[in-house]
Short mmCIF file of C-alpha atoms in Angstrom, two decimals:
data_model
loop_
_atom_site.label_atom_id
_atom_site.label_comp_id
_atom_site.label_asym_id
_atom_site.label_seq_id
_atom_site.Cartn_x
_atom_site.Cartn_y
_atom_site.Cartn_z
CA MET A 100 -30.08 -11.50 7.21
CA VAL A 101 -30.50 -11.40 3.44
CA SER A 102 -28.14 -13.97 1.91
CA SER A 103 -27.32 -14.47 -1.77
CA GLN A 104 -24.94 -16.72 -3.67
CA ILE A 105 -22.65 -15.62 -6.48
CA ASP A 106 -20.80 -18.15 -8.64
CA THR A 107 -17.85 -17.07 -10.79
CA ASP A 108 -14.61 -18.67 -11.93
CA ILE A 109 -12.44 -16.56 -9.64
CA ILE A 110 -13.20 -14.79 -6.37
CA VAL A 111 -10.94 -11.83 -5.53
CA VAL A 112 -11.45 -10.65 -1.96
CA GLY A 113 -10.04 -7.15 -1.57
CA GLY A 114 -10.20 -4.26 -4.01
CA GLY A 115 -6.80 -2.65 -3.49
CA LEU A 116 -4.15 -2.45 -6.19
CA GLY A 117 -3.39 -6.17 -6.11
CA GLY A 118 -7.05 -7.14 -6.13
CA CYS A 119 -7.98 -4.81 -8.98
CA MET A 120 -5.11 -6.05 -11.14
CA ALA A 121 -5.84 -9.68 -10.32
CA ALA A 122 -9.43 -9.17 -11.42
CA LEU A 123 -8.36 -7.34 -14.58
CA ALA A 124 -5.82 -10.00 -15.55
CA ALA A 125 -8.26 -12.87 -15.00
CA ALA A 126 -11.04 -11.10 -16.89
CA LYS A 127 -8.74 -10.49 -19.88
CA THR A 128 -8.33 -14.26 -20.23
CA GLY A 129 -12.10 -14.78 -20.36
CA CYS A 130 -12.65 -15.81 -16.73
CA SER A 131 -15.62 -14.49 -14.76
CA VAL A 132 -14.60 -12.68 -11.58
CA THR A 133 -16.19 -11.42 -8.38
CA LEU A 134 -14.23 -8.59 -6.78
CA THR A 135 -15.00 -7.29 -3.28
CA GLU A 136 -13.96 -4.06 -1.57
CA GLU A 137 -14.26 -2.98 2.06
CA THR A 138 -14.80 0.73 1.26
CA ASP A 139 -16.69 2.41 -1.57
CA TRP A 140 -13.44 3.20 -3.45
CA LEU A 141 -11.33 0.70 -5.37
CA GLY A 142 -7.58 1.20 -5.42
CA GLY A 143 -6.32 0.71 -1.86
CA GLN A 144 -3.00 2.45 -1.31
CA LEU A 145 -3.51 4.95 -4.13
CA THR A 146 -7.09 5.91 -3.30
CA SER A 147 -8.86 4.89 -0.09
CA GLN A 148 -5.56 4.95 1.84
CA ALA A 149 -4.32 8.16 0.16
CA VAL A 150 -0.68 7.22 -0.37
CA PRO A 151 0.98 8.58 -3.53
CA PRO A 152 3.01 5.88 -5.27
CA ASP A 153 6.38 4.96 -3.78
CA GLU A 154 8.47 4.04 -6.81
CA HIS A 155 12.05 3.32 -7.84
CA LYS A 156 14.04 5.74 -9.99
CA TRP A 157 13.79 3.73 -13.23
CA ILE A 158 9.99 3.56 -13.22
CA GLU A 159 9.56 5.79 -16.28
CA SER A 160 11.58 3.38 -18.43
CA PHE A 161 11.41 -0.15 -17.02
CA GLY A 162 10.93 -2.17 -13.85
CA CYS A 163 7.13 -2.43 -13.74
CA THR A 164 4.28 -4.05 -15.63
CA ALA A 165 2.84 -2.53 -18.80
CA THR A 166 -0.49 -1.95 -17.06
CA TYR A 167 1.21 -0.06 -14.23
CA ARG A 168 2.91 2.17 -16.78
CA GLU A 169 -0.44 2.52 -18.54
CA PHE A 170 -1.99 3.62 -15.26
CA ARG A 171 0.65 6.30 -14.80
CA GLU A 172 0.20 7.62 -18.33
CA ARG A 173 -3.59 7.57 -17.94
CA VAL A 174 -3.24 9.72 -14.82
CA ARG A 175 -1.21 12.28 -16.75
CA ALA A 176 -3.60 12.10 -19.68
CA TYR A 177 -6.56 12.64 -17.34
CA TYR A 178 -5.06 15.90 -16.13
CA ARG A 179 -4.16 17.04 -19.66
CA THR A 180 -7.67 16.27 -20.91
CA ASN A 181 -9.75 17.58 -18.04
CA TYR A 182 -7.72 20.25 -16.23
CA PRO A 183 -6.62 23.71 -17.39
CA LEU A 184 -2.83 23.33 -17.19
CA THR A 185 -0.10 25.80 -17.96
CA GLU A 186 1.42 25.32 -21.40
CA GLN A 187 4.66 24.07 -19.90
CA ALA A 188 2.87 21.56 -17.66
CA ALA A 189 0.64 20.32 -20.48
CA ASN A 190 3.69 19.63 -22.67
CA ASP A 191 5.76 17.99 -19.93
CA PRO A 192 5.93 14.23 -20.67
CA LEU A 193 6.85 13.65 -17.00
CA PHE A 194 4.10 15.89 -15.62
CA ASN A 195 3.86 15.54 -11.82
CA PRO A 196 0.64 17.26 -10.62
CA GLY A 197 1.88 17.89 -7.08
CA ASN A 198 5.62 18.16 -7.63
CA GLY A 199 5.92 16.09 -4.47
CA TRP A 200 9.33 14.55 -3.88
CA VAL A 201 8.20 11.13 -2.68
CA SER A 202 7.33 10.15 -6.25
CA ARG A 203 7.59 11.24 -9.86
CA LEU A 204 3.79 11.17 -9.97
CA CYS A 205 2.02 12.71 -6.96
CA HIS A 206 -1.65 13.05 -7.82
CA GLU A 207 -5.12 13.30 -6.30
CA PRO A 208 -6.61 10.02 -5.01
CA ARG A 209 -9.84 10.71 -6.92
CA VAL A 210 -7.93 10.76 -10.21
CA ALA A 211 -6.34 7.39 -9.42
CA LEU A 212 -9.81 6.06 -8.60
CA ARG A 213 -11.21 7.27 -11.92
CA VAL A 214 -8.32 5.75 -13.88
CA ILE A 215 -8.57 2.36 -12.14
CA GLU A 216 -12.33 2.29 -12.72
CA ASP A 217 -11.75 3.13 -16.39
CA MET A 218 -9.21 0.31 -16.76
CA LEU A 219 -11.73 -2.16 -15.32
CA ALA A 220 -14.76 -0.68 -17.14
CA PRO A 221 -14.88 -2.97 -20.21
CA TYR A 222 -15.07 -6.05 -18.01
CA VAL A 223 -17.37 -4.54 -15.38
CA ASN A 224 -19.80 -3.18 -17.96
CA SER A 225 -19.84 -6.44 -19.91
CA GLY A 226 -20.57 -8.39 -16.74
CA ARG A 227 -17.34 -10.34 -16.63
CA ILE A 228 -16.33 -8.61 -13.37
CA THR A 229 -18.89 -8.22 -10.57
CA ILE A 230 -17.95 -5.78 -7.81
CA LEU A 231 -19.33 -5.81 -4.28
CA TYR A 232 -18.58 -2.67 -2.30
CA GLU A 233 -18.46 -2.17 1.48
CA VAL A 234 -18.13 -5.84 2.36
CA ARG A 235 -15.72 -7.80 4.52
CA PRO A 236 -15.05 -11.56 4.58
CA VAL A 237 -16.58 -13.23 7.63
CA SER A 238 -16.25 -16.98 7.00
CA ALA A 239 -15.04 -19.61 4.58
CA GLU A 240 -15.97 -23.20 3.87
CA THR A 241 -13.19 -25.64 3.11
CA ASP A 242 -12.88 -29.31 2.14
CA GLY A 243 -9.44 -30.64 2.97
CA ASP A 244 -6.93 -28.64 0.93
CA TRP A 245 -9.64 -26.84 -1.05
CA VAL A 246 -11.58 -23.65 -0.39
CA ARG A 247 -15.20 -24.09 -1.46
CA ASN A 248 -16.63 -20.65 -0.72
CA VAL A 249 -16.08 -17.39 1.14
CA THR A 250 -18.90 -15.43 2.76
CA VAL A 251 -18.72 -11.64 2.80
CA LYS A 252 -20.98 -9.36 4.80
CA HIS A 253 -21.97 -5.76 4.18
CA ILE A 254 -20.44 -3.49 6.80
CA ARG A 255 -23.60 -1.37 7.25
CA GLN A 256 -26.53 -3.42 5.96
CA ASP A 257 -27.95 -6.78 6.99
CA LYS A 258 -26.77 -8.52 3.81
CA GLU A 259 -24.28 -11.21 3.01
CA TRP A 260 -23.08 -13.06 -0.08
CA VAL A 261 -21.71 -16.59 -0.37
CA LEU A 262 -19.03 -16.44 -3.06
CA VAL A 263 -18.39 -19.70 -4.88
CA GLY A 264 -15.52 -20.12 -7.32
CA LYS A 265 -12.77 -22.34 -8.65
CA TYR A 266 -10.01 -20.10 -7.26
CA PHE A 267 -9.92 -17.63 -4.37
CA LEU A 268 -7.46 -14.75 -4.27
CA ASP A 269 -6.86 -12.99 -0.97
CA ALA A 270 -6.11 -9.37 -1.81
CA THR A 271 -7.30 -7.92 1.50
CA GLU A 272 -5.05 -5.43 3.25
CA CYS A 273 -4.50 -7.72 6.24
CA GLY A 274 -4.74 -11.18 4.65
CA ASP A 275 -8.18 -11.65 6.20
CA VAL A 276 -9.14 -14.76 4.21
CA LEU A 277 -6.12 -16.74 5.38
CA PRO A 278 -7.32 -17.51 8.93
CA LEU A 279 -10.94 -17.97 7.78
CA ALA A 280 -9.86 -20.64 5.29
CA GLY A 281 -7.29 -22.23 7.58
CA VAL A 282 -4.38 -21.27 5.34
CA GLU A 283 -1.04 -21.63 7.09
CA HIS A 284 0.40 -18.16 7.65
CA VAL A 285 2.65 -16.04 9.83
CA THR A 286 2.31 -12.61 11.40
CA GLY A 287 4.80 -10.19 12.82
CA ALA A 288 8.50 -10.85 13.31
CA GLU A 289 10.14 -14.20 12.65
CA ALA A 290 13.05 -15.55 14.68
CA LYS A 291 16.57 -15.46 13.31
CA SER A 292 16.72 -19.24 13.71
CA ASP A 293 13.78 -19.54 11.28
CA THR A 294 14.99 -17.20 8.54
CA GLY A 295 18.73 -16.77 9.05
CA GLU A 296 18.29 -13.04 8.49
CA PRO A 297 20.88 -10.81 10.17
CA HIS A 298 18.20 -8.26 11.14
CA ALA A 299 15.66 -10.79 12.42
CA LEU A 300 14.85 -10.94 16.13
CA GLU A 301 16.36 -13.64 18.30
CA GLU A 302 12.86 -14.90 19.10
CA ALA A 303 9.69 -14.74 17.00
CA ARG A 304 7.15 -12.08 18.00
CA PRO A 305 3.91 -12.68 16.07
CA MET A 306 2.28 -9.54 17.52
CA ASP A 307 5.16 -7.26 16.54
CA VAL A 308 3.93 -5.68 13.30
CA GLN A 309 4.66 -2.43 11.49
CA SER A 310 2.79 0.74 12.33
CA ILE A 311 -0.29 1.85 10.41
CA THR A 312 -1.05 5.42 9.36
CA HIS A 313 -4.37 7.21 8.96
CA VAL A 314 -3.56 9.72 6.22
CA PHE A 315 -5.34 13.06 5.85
CA ALA A 316 -5.38 15.85 3.26
CA LEU A 317 -4.59 19.50 3.96
CA ASP A 318 -4.37 22.76 2.15
CA TYR A 319 -3.18 26.06 3.61
CA VAL A 320 -4.97 29.43 3.70
CA PRO A 321 -2.53 31.79 5.48
CA ASP A 322 -5.21 34.20 6.74
CA GLY A 323 -7.73 31.49 7.65
CA ASN A 324 -8.54 29.79 10.93
CA PHE A 325 -9.67 26.18 10.53
CA THR A 326 -8.56 24.90 13.91
CA ILE A 327 -10.38 21.69 14.80
CA ASP A 328 -11.72 20.86 18.25
CA LYS A 329 -9.07 19.49 20.57
CA PRO A 330 -8.94 15.72 19.89
CA ARG A 331 -9.72 13.24 22.63
CA ASP A 332 -6.17 11.86 22.84
CA TYR A 333 -4.25 15.08 22.22
CA ASP A 334 -2.71 15.40 25.67
CA PHE A 335 -1.41 11.82 25.48
CA TRP A 336 0.19 12.26 22.07
CA MET A 337 1.57 15.68 22.93
CA GLN A 338 3.60 14.08 25.74
CA HIS A 339 4.47 10.88 23.88
CA VAL A 340 8.14 10.04 23.38
CA PRO A 341 8.50 6.88 21.28
CA GLU A 342 10.63 4.16 22.82
CA ASN A 343 12.89 4.00 19.78
CA THR A 344 13.86 7.67 19.93
CA LYS A 345 14.83 10.43 22.35
CA VAL A 346 12.52 13.18 21.15
CA PRO A 347 8.76 13.76 21.42
CA LEU A 348 6.71 12.37 18.59
CA PHE A 349 5.31 15.82 17.87
CA SER A 350 8.48 17.64 16.91
CA TRP A 351 10.48 18.42 13.78
CA PHE A 352 13.20 15.99 14.75
CA ALA A 353 13.21 12.28 13.95
CA SER A 354 15.69 9.52 14.64
CA ASP A 355 17.56 8.18 11.67
CA ALA A 356 16.27 4.69 10.87
CA ASP A 357 19.87 3.47 10.58
CA SER A 358 21.01 4.95 13.89
CA MET A 359 18.75 5.89 16.78
CA ASP A 360 21.52 8.19 18.08
CA ASN A 361 21.34 10.43 15.02
CA LEU A 362 18.56 12.98 14.62
CA LYS A 363 17.33 14.53 11.39
CA GLU A 364 15.57 17.88 11.39
CA PHE A 365 12.65 18.63 9.09
CA CYS A 366 10.36 21.61 8.58
CA LEU A 367 6.75 22.08 7.52
CA PHE A 368 6.99 24.60 4.68
CA PRO A 369 10.17 25.22 2.65
CA ASP A 370 12.20 28.09 4.08
CA GLU A 371 15.68 29.60 4.00
CA ARG A 372 17.08 26.99 6.41
CA GLY A 373 17.27 24.42 3.62
CA LEU A 374 15.67 21.64 5.69
CA MET A 375 13.58 18.91 4.12
CA SER A 376 9.97 20.06 3.88
CA LEU A 377 7.35 17.52 4.89
CA TRP A 378 4.65 19.65 3.25
CA THR A 379 6.15 19.12 -0.21
CA TYR A 380 6.95 15.44 0.55
CA ARG A 381 3.53 14.11 -0.49
CA ARG A 382 2.16 17.28 -2.08
CA ILE A 383 -0.44 16.26 -4.69
CA ILE A 384 -1.37 19.67 -6.13
CA ASP A 385 1.07 22.39 -7.11
CA PRO A 386 -1.13 25.34 -8.19
CA SER A 387 1.66 26.80 -10.35
CA LEU A 388 1.08 23.98 -12.85
CA PHE A 389 -2.59 24.87 -13.33
CA GLU A 390 -4.52 27.83 -14.65
CA GLU A 391 -4.08 30.74 -12.26
CA GLY A 392 -6.74 30.71 -9.55
CA LEU A 393 -7.94 27.14 -10.14
CA TYR A 394 -6.41 25.91 -6.88
CA PRO A 395 -6.23 28.54 -4.11
CA SER A 396 -3.60 26.50 -2.30
CA GLU A 397 -1.27 23.58 -2.54
CA ILE A 398 -2.71 20.28 -1.26
CA SER A 399 -0.62 17.77 0.65
CA LEU A 400 -1.29 14.30 2.03
CA ILE A 401 -0.02 13.86 5.59
CA ASN A 402 1.69 10.50 6.01
CA TRP A 403 4.68 11.17 8.23
CA ALA A 404 6.55 9.47 11.05
CA GLN A 405 4.52 11.68 13.40
CA ASN A 406 1.27 9.86 12.58
CA ASP A 407 2.62 6.31 12.39
CA TYR A 408 0.54 4.41 14.96
CA ASN A 409 2.17 1.38 16.62
CA LEU A 410 0.37 0.89 19.94
CA GLY A 411 -1.36 -2.31 18.85
CA MET A 412 -2.48 -4.65 16.08
CA ILE A 413 -5.70 -4.51 14.08
CA TYR A 414 -5.76 -8.18 13.04
CA GLY A 415 -5.40 -11.40 14.95
CA VAL A 416 -7.15 -9.65 17.87
CA SER A 417 -10.72 -9.26 19.11
CA GLU A 418 -13.06 -6.89 17.30
CA GLU A 419 -13.01 -4.65 20.37
CA GLU A 420 -9.21 -4.49 20.26
CA ARG A 421 -9.27 -3.88 16.51
CA GLN A 422 -11.64 -0.96 16.82
CA LYS A 423 -9.61 0.46 19.72
CA HIS A 424 -6.49 0.69 17.58
CA LEU A 425 -8.28 1.86 14.44
CA GLU A 426 -9.70 4.74 16.48
CA GLY A 427 -6.31 5.21 18.11
CA ALA A 428 -4.69 5.75 14.71
CA ARG A 429 -7.42 8.19 13.79
CA GLN A 430 -6.97 10.10 17.05
CA LEU A 431 -3.22 10.29 16.47
CA SER A 432 -3.70 11.89 13.05
CA LEU A 433 -6.24 14.38 14.37
CA SER A 434 -3.90 15.19 17.25
CA LEU A 435 -1.05 15.81 14.81
CA LEU A 436 -3.28 18.21 12.88
CA TYR A 437 -4.26 20.06 16.05
CA TRP A 438 -0.58 20.38 17.02
CA LEU A 439 0.23 21.77 13.57
CA GLN A 440 -2.63 24.26 13.84
CA THR A 441 -1.98 25.41 17.40
CA GLU A 442 1.40 24.57 18.88
CA THR A 443 4.05 23.66 16.33
CA PRO A 444 6.93 26.14 16.46
CA ARG A 445 7.22 28.50 13.48
CA PRO A 446 10.49 29.94 12.14
CA ASP A 447 9.27 33.45 13.10
CA GLY A 448 9.05 32.45 16.76
CA GLY A 449 5.27 32.03 16.81
CA LYS A 450 3.25 28.86 17.23
CA GLY A 451 0.83 27.02 15.02
CA TYR A 452 -0.67 27.41 11.56
CA PRO A 453 -4.45 27.80 12.03
CA GLY A 454 -4.79 28.26 8.26
CA LEU A 455 -4.15 24.53 7.71
CA ARG A 456 -7.48 23.16 6.51
CA LEU A 457 -8.74 19.59 6.34
CA ARG A 458 -9.80 18.92 2.75
CA LYS A 459 -12.66 16.49 3.24
CA ASP A 460 -13.57 16.59 -0.46
CA VAL A 461 -10.14 15.34 -1.52
CA LEU A 462 -10.62 12.00 0.24
CA GLY A 463 -14.41 11.75 0.02
CA THR A 464 -14.99 11.56 3.78
CA GLU A 465 -16.84 13.54 6.42
CA ASP A 466 -13.82 13.98 8.67
CA GLY A 467 -11.11 14.62 6.07
CA LEU A 468 -9.21 11.45 6.93
CA ALA A 469 -8.68 8.67 4.41
CA LYS A 470 -11.42 6.05 4.07
CA HIS A 471 -9.03 3.37 5.31
CA PRO A 472 -5.73 3.46 7.22
CA TYR A 473 -2.55 2.68 5.33
CA ILE A 474 -1.57 -0.90 6.20
CA ARG A 475 2.11 -1.71 5.76
CA GLU A 476 2.21 -5.30 6.92
CA SER A 477 -0.24 -8.13 6.39
CA ARG A 478 -0.57 -11.72 7.44
CA ARG A 479 1.73 -13.67 5.10
CA ILE A 480 1.25 -17.15 3.71
CA LYS A 481 3.62 -19.95 4.58
CA ALA A 482 4.84 -20.37 1.04
CA ILE A 483 6.67 -22.95 -1.01
CA TYR A 484 9.43 -20.32 -1.22
CA THR A 485 9.88 -17.50 1.30
CA ILE A 486 11.81 -14.40 0.23
CA ALA A 487 14.37 -13.45 2.89
CA GLU A 488 16.70 -10.54 3.60
CA GLN A 489 19.54 -12.53 2.01
CA ASP A 490 17.71 -12.37 -1.33
CA VAL A 491 17.45 -8.58 -1.44
CA SER A 492 19.98 -6.83 0.83
CA LYS A 493 22.75 -5.11 -1.11
CA GLU A 494 25.16 -5.56 1.79
CA ILE A 495 24.57 -9.30 2.06
CA ARG A 496 24.55 -10.08 -1.66
CA GLY A 497 27.51 -7.84 -2.44
CA SER A 498 29.12 -8.76 -5.75
CA LEU A 499 26.44 -11.41 -6.41
CA GLY A 500 24.13 -8.59 -7.47
CA ILE A 501 20.46 -9.08 -8.22
CA ARG A 502 18.97 -12.39 -7.08
CA THR A 503 17.30 -14.03 -10.06
CA TYR A 504 14.71 -16.79 -9.99
CA ASP A 505 13.91 -19.32 -12.69
CA ASP A 506 10.24 -18.98 -11.72
CA SER A 507 10.13 -15.16 -11.64
CA VAL A 508 6.76 -13.55 -12.36
CA GLY A 509 7.74 -9.90 -11.94
CA VAL A 510 10.19 -7.30 -10.70
CA GLY A 511 10.37 -4.40 -8.27
CA SER A 512 12.77 -2.28 -6.28
CA TYR A 513 12.60 -0.51 -2.95
CA PRO A 514 14.75 -0.53 0.22
CA LEU A 515 13.87 -2.90 3.04
CA ASP A 516 11.92 -0.23 4.90
CA LEU A 517 10.56 -1.20 8.32
CA HIS A 518 8.48 1.37 10.21
CA ALA A 519 8.44 1.28 14.02
CA THR A 520 6.72 -1.90 15.15
CA THR A 521 4.12 -2.57 17.83
CA GLN A 522 6.30 -4.40 20.37
CA SER A 523 10.05 -4.14 19.73
CA ARG A 524 9.55 -0.62 18.27
CA ARG A 525 12.41 -1.32 15.88
CA SER A 526 12.77 0.31 12.49
CA PHE A 527 15.39 0.28 9.76
CA TYR A 528 16.05 1.18 6.13
CA ILE A 529 18.32 -1.39 4.46
CA PRO A 530 19.70 -0.64 0.96
CA ASN A 531 18.50 -3.16 -1.62
CA TYR A 532 19.27 -4.61 -4.98
CA PRO A 533 16.35 -4.55 -7.41
CA TYR A 534 14.43 -7.77 -6.91
CA GLU A 535 12.29 -10.33 -8.69
CA ILE A 536 9.04 -11.95 -7.57
CA PRO A 537 9.38 -15.75 -7.44
CA LEU A 538 6.28 -17.77 -8.26
CA GLY A 539 7.03 -19.98 -5.27
CA ALA A 540 6.25 -17.04 -2.98
CA LEU A 541 2.67 -16.99 -4.35
CA LEU A 542 2.02 -20.67 -3.57
CA PRO A 543 0.73 -21.77 -0.15
CA ILE A 544 2.42 -24.86 1.25
CA ARG A 545 -0.85 -26.81 1.37
CA VAL A 546 -4.05 -25.17 0.15
CA LYS A 547 -4.47 -25.75 -3.57
CA ASN A 548 -6.92 -23.12 -4.81
CA LEU A 549 -6.16 -20.00 -2.80
CA LEU A 550 -3.52 -17.49 -3.85
CA PRO A 551 -2.20 -14.31 -2.21
CA ALA A 552 -2.60 -11.21 -4.38
CA CYS A 553 -1.40 -8.38 -2.18
CA LYS A 554 1.14 -7.92 0.64
CA ASN A 555 0.44 -11.45 1.89
CA ILE A 556 2.87 -13.42 -0.28
CA GLY A 557 5.72 -15.50 1.12
CA THR A 558 7.96 -12.77 2.46
CA THR A 559 9.43 -12.30 5.90
CA GLN A 560 8.62 -9.24 7.94
CA ILE A 561 11.89 -7.74 6.73
CA THR A 562 11.35 -8.36 3.00
CA ASN A 563 7.74 -7.29 3.33
CA GLY A 564 9.34 -3.87 3.85
CA CYS A 565 10.10 -3.67 0.13
CA TYR A 566 7.57 -6.03 -1.49
CA ARG A 567 4.65 -4.01 -0.05
CA LEU A 568 5.07 -0.95 -2.29
CA HIS A 569 2.64 0.16 -5.00
CA PRO A 570 4.27 -1.18 -8.22
CA THR A 571 5.19 -4.48 -6.57
CA GLU A 572 1.73 -5.06 -5.11
CA TRP A 573 0.28 -4.24 -8.54
CA ASN A 574 2.58 -6.82 -10.17
CA ILE A 575 1.79 -9.46 -7.53
CA GLY A 576 -1.94 -9.09 -8.10
CA GLU A 577 -1.62 -9.14 -11.86
CA ALA A 578 0.56 -12.26 -11.78
CA ALA A 579 -1.85 -13.99 -9.36
CA GLY A 580 -4.80 -13.22 -11.62
CA TYR A 581 -3.08 -14.70 -14.65
CA LEU A 582 -1.91 -17.67 -12.58
CA ALA A 583 -5.44 -18.57 -11.45
CA ALA A 584 -6.78 -18.13 -14.99
CA TYR A 585 -4.00 -20.25 -16.49
CA ALA A 586 -4.69 -22.98 -13.95
CA ILE A 587 -8.39 -22.98 -14.86
CA ASN A 588 -7.83 -22.87 -18.61
CA HIS A 589 -5.26 -25.69 -18.55
CA GLY A 590 -6.83 -27.87 -15.85
CA ILE A 591 -3.66 -27.76 -13.77
CA LEU A 592 -2.83 -26.61 -10.25
CA PRO A 593 -0.69 -23.49 -9.74
CA ARG A 594 2.00 -25.49 -7.99
CA GLU A 595 2.10 -27.91 -10.92
CA ILE A 596 2.75 -24.98 -13.23
CA ARG A 597 5.89 -24.21 -11.26
CA GLU A 598 6.95 -27.84 -11.18
CA SER A 599 6.59 -28.32 -14.94
CA LYS A 600 9.30 -26.75 -17.11
CA GLU A 601 6.90 -26.74 -20.06
CA HIS A 602 4.02 -25.10 -18.22
CA LEU A 603 6.28 -22.65 -16.39
CA ALA A 604 7.82 -21.52 -19.66
CA ASP A 605 4.36 -21.26 -21.23
CA PHE A 606 3.00 -19.25 -18.29
CA GLN A 607 6.00 -16.92 -18.22
CA SER A 608 5.61 -16.42 -21.97
CA LEU A 609 1.94 -15.53 -21.42
CA ILE A 610 2.58 -12.92 -18.76
CA GLN A 611 5.48 -11.42 -20.70
CA SER A 612 3.22 -11.08 -23.73
CA GLU A 613 0.83 -9.19 -21.45
CA GLY A 614 3.60 -6.78 -20.46
CA ILE A 615 4.89 -8.25 -17.20
CA GLN A 616 8.66 -7.89 -16.97
CA ILE A 617 10.06 -10.96 -15.21
CA HIS A 618 13.79 -10.12 -15.13
CA TRP A 619 15.83 -6.95 -14.94
CA PRO A 620 17.79 -6.06 -18.10
CA GLU A 621 20.92 -8.11 -18.68
CA GLY A 622 23.91 -6.51 -16.99
CA PHE A 623 21.73 -4.15 -14.93
CA GLN A 624 22.58 -4.07 -11.23
CA GLY A 625 20.71 -1.01 -10.01
#
């Protein structure tokens, strides 16, 4: 084993959206940063997991950080600069490359990757940010309430690095540093007696976590035949009827998240029936917006209820169990593709669309599946303040409106969206008020120099359903990066910043000057 040591002010473990923005924020203040990433692509949800941004309807005007808005405009500018667009598309200030309906900006993962790399470039090229690719954390050394170092190991080579810093930010998709460093945390579903949430379970179920999804990219060549070999688990998935519904998983019917007795019908491609098209849902390329002939087909990212995998957890289990379920999620997605190519019913009475083609180039992989599965729910720190359903639910808050926090470090908005879980199989979609991000949710109850910078802040399983989305994760990471840097530069602990009116006001002034919105506009109620 070849072992090396790297010393920087701040160690950010995990190169998703939160990790990248934490590193960027800290580097802007003059801190040296080491950033690690499990794959060879930075950007997490937007890139290696291939999930176009889920956003609220005010995103073009307010409700996100300045850097997130900069990212979105850089994506549009990248297309205008480098792609032959139609005149109308080139002049559209709200240009949406895929015209997908999940987001106002559905774009290729590779473009998001390029933009994120460009945003980090000044600090990477100057040496202020050091990036280690294809590494995972394997151990941590602690001293009482302090983390002294984290060791990361290359996933393919016999190399490891001991990362030494003043502050450690866990921005991994599953909160992997938390157990290694002995940070108090929770997993899965809390009990109603612990949170008081109306939708919480009667008893805690730590192994009951949200489903993961292994996204893949497709285009469609009507006269082609790109049928893959029959996947290993196809027969199982073809017969599978989820416990929370009455219909086979592979069908165009899905139970309504608010009522398992109600079914909604979808279709693949838009047709005269007027059903919701899943093809256009996360479509990332609409050829009509580009020079004729540039793209022979539309391209869509497949992240549907039909490839949500909830047969087991991939953290808090043995490596054998982890690999079993990672492969299980992959097999589910391949089985869905095979069903679409061979057996899905068509409106004309036929079966299957063999012209559906895996676009391996779109995601930079040999098999056409994303480099990493989409992870909805992480380990979560036991925090000084835990955000609960009562803080966000529109029904519960009623006329009280948006819950504000004196220690807010950001804003976001998304329904409390829970995908079918691994044990109770429950799911729901609870309407929300726009929300704020309290600093207390970023502070572990004990450990002094570790901060969450991703989906692992102090939420419950239920509120994780809204705080996990792209703009919110971005804001969490950015706030955590500034928080660690402020603590270093002022010789004060993060929790002491919250406890001091003077320091809290100074810190909030700093992040607002850097473009982080900490409250919704006065009088705004969403």
